[in-house]
């Protein structure tokens, strides 16, 4: 008896192909009966395949129409993920608005936390400024009534489409820092977080949390000496005088940085997954050092660089298998679905048992 083989067509930009479609992934998937096939974006999608699943990270109305037409003629095919769901992450306001939709999970969270754990989550204060250059010459400029935003703030392009421009971010210390900004900008409060950021990767029901170095804390007493703005790449030099201080290095010692409660991370991942109806994404979390047990989601990205995860091949292959065999909750209608945590070796365990994480 011949075992059924599955075909996954992938449509990715060249840079994404090189990082994600590695021989180790292709070979492992093939051993599980799954063939990864490159989609020729120069040809109509309907003329290719047939594919049991289309994996993509392409945008635009023409591509969206091709996917719609393909599903009409191939109703049993699966698309990961739907463009309408991905589009929400192209706007940095709607991107984080989804977090407020899952804050109702807090009541369930209290039951899921282990003994002695207390935690809450949310997002930083933020507002859209459509003409940021007008703030540069107005010392009394307000970011919005009742918002109580104070310097320093982070200025991010409103549009998050993966382009180089969308990644240009500034740390702004005064109104003068807005003078070079022309396009609509998201102004977000800067929260001291101990120089550590937690990056959470979600692959279907699988979750992996790692810690990375981030922007250093800003001493409020030194704000009067700071003005204008600095790009994120320049911020690392901001405290250069303090880098001889052992306390500075201790602050950025990732091994000493405690991981957030994993029940919290899993609850956020599950809530985002259901609210956004996405299978593949990551989100960045920081811990407010003033509060300690308050965690803030500051960014969400679709289809991130999974190849950076140790053992990503087994995680992705398991995900492909679950999707193709209809074990993956494609309709996102499971009231209390089981999420899994992925350890540093790519092995998986139930979230109630395995809390292994990595600082790699």
XYZ file of C-alpha atoms in Angstrom:
360
model
C 0.000 0.000 0.000
C 1.417 3.352 -1.062
C 1.453 6.046 1.613
C -0.165 9.281 0.498
C 2.255 12.121 -0.084
C 1.370 15.741 0.454
C 2.505 18.742 -1.540
C 3.078 22.187 -0.031
C 3.660 24.994 -2.496
C 5.637 27.895 -1.063
C 5.614 31.456 -2.404
C 8.268 33.519 -0.651
C 10.569 36.378 -1.543
C 14.102 35.283 -2.398
C 15.576 36.437 0.918
C 12.940 34.474 2.825
C 13.483 31.398 0.668
C 17.204 31.382 1.394
C 16.720 31.589 5.158
C 13.675 29.343 5.573
C 13.782 26.695 2.823
C 16.933 24.902 3.913
C 17.909 21.370 2.888
C 17.498 20.188 6.470
C 13.840 21.265 6.438
C 13.142 19.940 2.935
C 14.649 16.541 3.759
C 12.885 16.145 7.096
C 9.538 17.076 5.561
C 10.155 14.648 2.704
C 10.793 11.848 5.198
C 7.338 12.546 6.640
C 5.683 12.356 3.216
C 5.581 16.117 2.623
C 7.102 17.667 -0.496
C 7.979 21.368 -0.421
C 7.583 22.769 -3.932
C 8.556 26.256 -5.056
C 5.738 28.259 -6.639
C 6.795 30.198 -9.720
C 5.394 33.662 -9.062
C 5.925 34.552 -12.728
C 3.225 32.057 -13.690
C -0.463 31.905 -12.675
C -0.988 29.901 -9.484
C -3.868 28.012 -11.148
C -1.420 26.563 -13.676
C 0.709 24.997 -10.940
C 0.269 22.233 -8.421
C -2.004 20.785 -7.353
C -1.002 21.721 -3.814
C -2.547 20.443 -0.620
C -1.337 23.618 1.078
C -0.032 27.009 -0.039
C 2.528 28.575 2.307
C 3.231 32.203 1.472
C 4.438 35.618 2.503
C 3.477 37.711 -0.487
C 1.219 40.745 -0.624
C -0.791 42.733 -3.127
C -4.240 42.531 -4.689
C -3.097 40.400 -7.625
C -1.669 37.709 -5.360
C -4.739 37.811 -3.146
C -6.947 37.275 -6.197
C -4.807 34.331 -7.297
C -5.242 32.693 -3.898
C -9.003 33.227 -3.998
C -9.283 31.744 -7.483
C -7.119 28.787 -6.484
C -9.319 27.990 -3.481
C -12.451 28.162 -5.606
C -11.111 25.439 -7.900
C -9.340 23.583 -5.063
C -11.732 23.895 -2.096
C -9.836 21.315 -0.015
C -6.546 23.191 -0.266
C -5.231 25.085 2.752
C -3.709 28.571 2.710
C -1.268 29.580 5.451
C -2.204 32.306 6.151
C -5.082 34.321 4.700
C -4.022 37.766 3.405
C -6.942 39.481 5.157
C -5.652 38.250 8.521
C -2.033 39.133 7.777
C -2.960 42.653 6.692
C -3.850 43.664 10.236
C -0.174 43.417 11.154
C 0.784 45.992 8.517
C -0.577 48.768 10.734
C 1.193 49.296 14.051
C -1.970 50.504 15.750
C -4.337 47.728 14.658
C -1.449 45.334 15.282
C -1.428 46.006 19.017
C -5.133 46.729 19.345
C -5.616 42.977 19.135
C -3.913 42.629 22.532
C -6.795 44.486 24.188
C -9.125 41.911 22.664
C -7.437 39.130 24.607
C -6.997 40.915 27.930
C -10.212 39.197 29.001
C -8.054 36.102 29.345
C -6.715 37.585 32.582
C -9.364 35.756 34.626
C -8.390 32.428 33.089
C -4.747 33.338 33.492
C -5.014 33.509 37.260
C -6.152 29.893 37.292
C -3.343 28.818 34.957
C -0.467 30.500 36.800
C 1.599 28.309 39.069
C 1.615 28.837 42.830
C 3.197 32.146 43.755
C 3.042 33.576 40.220
C 1.278 36.865 39.587
C 1.369 38.689 36.270
C -0.597 40.939 33.956
C -0.127 42.121 30.393
C -1.072 44.915 28.037
C 0.530 47.344 25.596
C 2.431 50.629 26.017
C 0.580 53.928 25.627
C 0.665 54.969 21.974
C -0.940 57.314 19.483
C -0.746 58.036 15.742
C 0.679 61.412 14.721
C -0.154 62.043 11.067
C 2.003 65.178 10.744
C 4.905 64.576 13.143
C 6.970 67.452 11.734
C 4.449 69.897 13.247
C 5.457 68.727 16.717
C 9.080 69.786 16.266
C 8.493 73.518 16.737
C 5.719 73.324 19.290
C 6.986 73.031 22.833
C 3.468 72.522 24.115
C 2.503 69.948 21.495
C 0.226 67.282 22.879
C 0.206 63.677 21.767
C -3.468 63.317 22.576
C -5.924 64.254 25.274
C -5.774 62.100 28.374
C -2.910 60.008 27.018
C -0.241 61.366 29.394
C 2.652 60.454 27.101
C 5.994 61.800 28.285
C 9.483 61.810 26.806
C 11.346 59.722 25.944
C 9.099 58.092 23.345
C 9.663 55.718 20.470
C 8.710 56.894 16.963
C 7.796 54.115 14.533
C 6.387 54.317 10.993
C 2.655 53.580 11.050
C 3.042 51.156 8.155
C 4.804 47.881 9.002
C 5.144 46.204 5.614
C 8.585 44.670 6.051
C 10.336 47.329 3.978
C 13.587 48.941 5.118
C 11.683 52.190 5.693
C 9.209 50.530 8.030
C 12.063 49.383 10.271
C 13.476 52.885 10.817
C 12.700 53.706 14.435
C 13.812 56.554 16.665
C 14.116 57.152 20.383
C 12.864 60.740 20.791
C 13.847 62.885 23.787
C 12.218 66.204 22.870
C 9.937 67.838 20.302
C 12.944 68.657 18.119
C 13.355 64.950 17.534
C 10.296 64.933 15.263
C 11.645 67.467 12.750
C 12.913 64.883 10.251
C 9.768 62.764 10.335
C 7.311 63.288 7.491
C 5.127 60.196 7.214
C 2.413 59.115 9.693
C 4.149 57.955 12.844
C 3.203 55.874 15.854
C 4.456 57.542 19.030
C 4.832 54.954 21.773
C 5.950 55.424 25.348
C 9.413 54.122 26.149
C 9.281 51.793 29.125
C 12.433 50.890 31.027
C 12.712 47.109 30.823
C 16.148 46.172 32.088
C 17.673 46.008 28.612
C 16.029 42.658 27.893
C 13.320 41.752 25.372
C 11.459 38.437 25.174
C 10.775 37.182 21.658
C 7.977 34.639 21.429
C 7.670 32.469 18.328
C 4.343 30.829 17.536
C 3.972 27.975 15.049
C 0.372 26.789 15.180
C -0.005 25.434 18.691
C 3.692 25.517 19.438
C 5.308 28.322 21.414
C 8.943 29.173 22.052
C 10.195 32.079 24.154
C 13.776 33.360 24.007
C 15.425 36.409 25.524
C 17.550 38.953 23.707
C 19.381 42.167 24.600
C 17.393 45.321 23.980
C 17.688 49.088 24.385
C 19.249 50.137 27.702
C 17.176 51.817 30.385
C 17.019 55.618 30.321
C 17.761 57.487 33.555
C 15.011 60.069 34.054
C 17.458 62.364 35.814
C 19.478 62.635 32.599
C 16.575 63.537 30.329
C 17.299 67.249 30.697
C 20.708 66.649 29.124
C 19.236 64.780 26.185
C 17.495 66.301 23.180
C 16.384 65.538 19.651
C 16.366 61.882 18.733
C 18.583 58.877 18.130
C 18.101 55.940 15.800
C 17.938 52.565 17.512
C 21.436 51.781 16.215
C 22.741 54.940 17.917
C 21.079 54.270 21.243
C 23.731 51.674 22.076
C 26.200 54.554 22.357
C 23.896 56.573 24.573
C 25.306 55.209 27.805
C 28.851 54.644 26.590
C 30.239 56.420 29.677
C 28.418 53.950 31.850
C 29.720 50.859 30.088
C 32.698 50.713 32.406
C 30.265 50.295 35.261
C 29.850 46.655 36.285
C 26.209 47.368 37.021
C 25.600 48.118 33.350
C 26.846 44.728 32.229
C 25.023 42.996 35.027
C 21.826 44.681 33.887
C 22.299 43.252 30.399
C 23.359 39.795 31.568
C 20.770 37.614 29.875
C 21.483 34.666 32.121
C 20.459 36.724 35.142
C 17.250 37.965 33.504
C 14.298 35.960 34.770
C 11.932 34.578 32.161
C 8.272 35.645 32.341
C 5.756 33.137 33.723
C 5.316 30.657 30.902
C 1.610 30.289 31.627
C 1.327 33.987 30.824
C 3.247 33.631 27.552
C 1.162 30.650 26.476
C -2.086 32.469 27.277
C -1.039 35.509 25.248
C 0.066 33.294 22.347
C -3.210 31.387 22.375
C -5.241 34.578 22.601
C -3.382 36.287 19.760
C -3.621 33.204 17.579
C -7.389 33.028 17.959
C -7.990 36.768 17.714
C -5.793 37.241 14.627
C -6.605 33.875 13.015
C -2.954 33.374 12.163
C -0.763 30.274 12.403
C 2.701 31.773 11.994
C 3.836 34.855 13.917
C 6.007 36.124 16.709
C 5.535 38.852 19.278
C 7.939 40.877 21.403
C 7.362 41.321 25.127
C 9.104 43.508 27.685
C 8.837 43.571 31.470
C 8.113 46.972 33.025
C 10.869 47.355 35.614
C 8.748 49.785 37.635
C 6.001 47.241 38.121
C 7.939 44.003 37.850
C 5.100 41.628 37.052
C 3.584 43.768 34.290
C 4.422 42.643 30.749
C 3.886 44.697 27.600
C 3.488 43.413 24.046
C 5.317 45.927 21.844
C 5.403 44.314 18.390
C 3.865 41.473 16.366
C 5.302 40.110 13.119
C 3.978 37.632 10.586
C 6.103 34.640 9.495
C 9.317 35.698 11.295
C 12.799 34.213 10.924
C 12.045 30.737 12.228
C 15.367 29.367 10.982
C 16.962 31.176 13.944
C 15.169 28.780 16.292
C 17.192 25.691 17.227
C 15.403 22.642 15.846
C 13.043 24.704 13.686
C 12.910 21.909 11.134
C 11.077 19.492 13.439
C 8.726 22.209 14.696
C 7.751 23.272 11.174
C 7.433 19.686 9.915
C 5.160 18.774 12.816
C 3.084 21.870 12.030
C 2.837 20.944 8.337
C 1.761 17.425 9.289
C -0.918 18.684 11.672
C -2.291 21.113 9.084
C -2.347 18.546 6.278
C -3.958 15.907 8.474
C -6.539 18.399 9.769
C -5.242 18.201 13.331
C -4.450 21.901 13.348
C -7.354 24.111 14.518
C -7.757 25.911 11.196
C -11.027 27.566 12.179
C -9.636 28.814 15.493
C -12.862 27.850 17.228
C -11.436 25.681 19.978
C -12.450 27.291 23.257
C -9.495 25.954 25.262
C -7.045 24.498 22.770
C -3.810 22.981 24.018
C -0.713 25.015 23.261
C 2.769 23.541 23.475
C 6.102 24.990 24.485
C 9.178 24.218 22.438
C 12.442 23.689 24.238
C 15.913 24.646 23.023
C 16.290 21.352 21.162
C 13.080 21.800 19.219
C 11.331 19.135 21.265
C 7.818 19.844 22.415
C 5.806 19.309 25.548
C 2.379 20.218 26.844
C 2.278 23.710 28.277
C 1.258 22.304 31.631
C 4.467 20.281 31.806
C 7.263 21.710 29.684
C 8.442 25.217 30.536
C 11.858 25.007 28.936
C 13.062 28.219 27.331
C 16.262 29.498 25.806
C 18.424 32.594 25.926
C 20.296 31.568 22.777
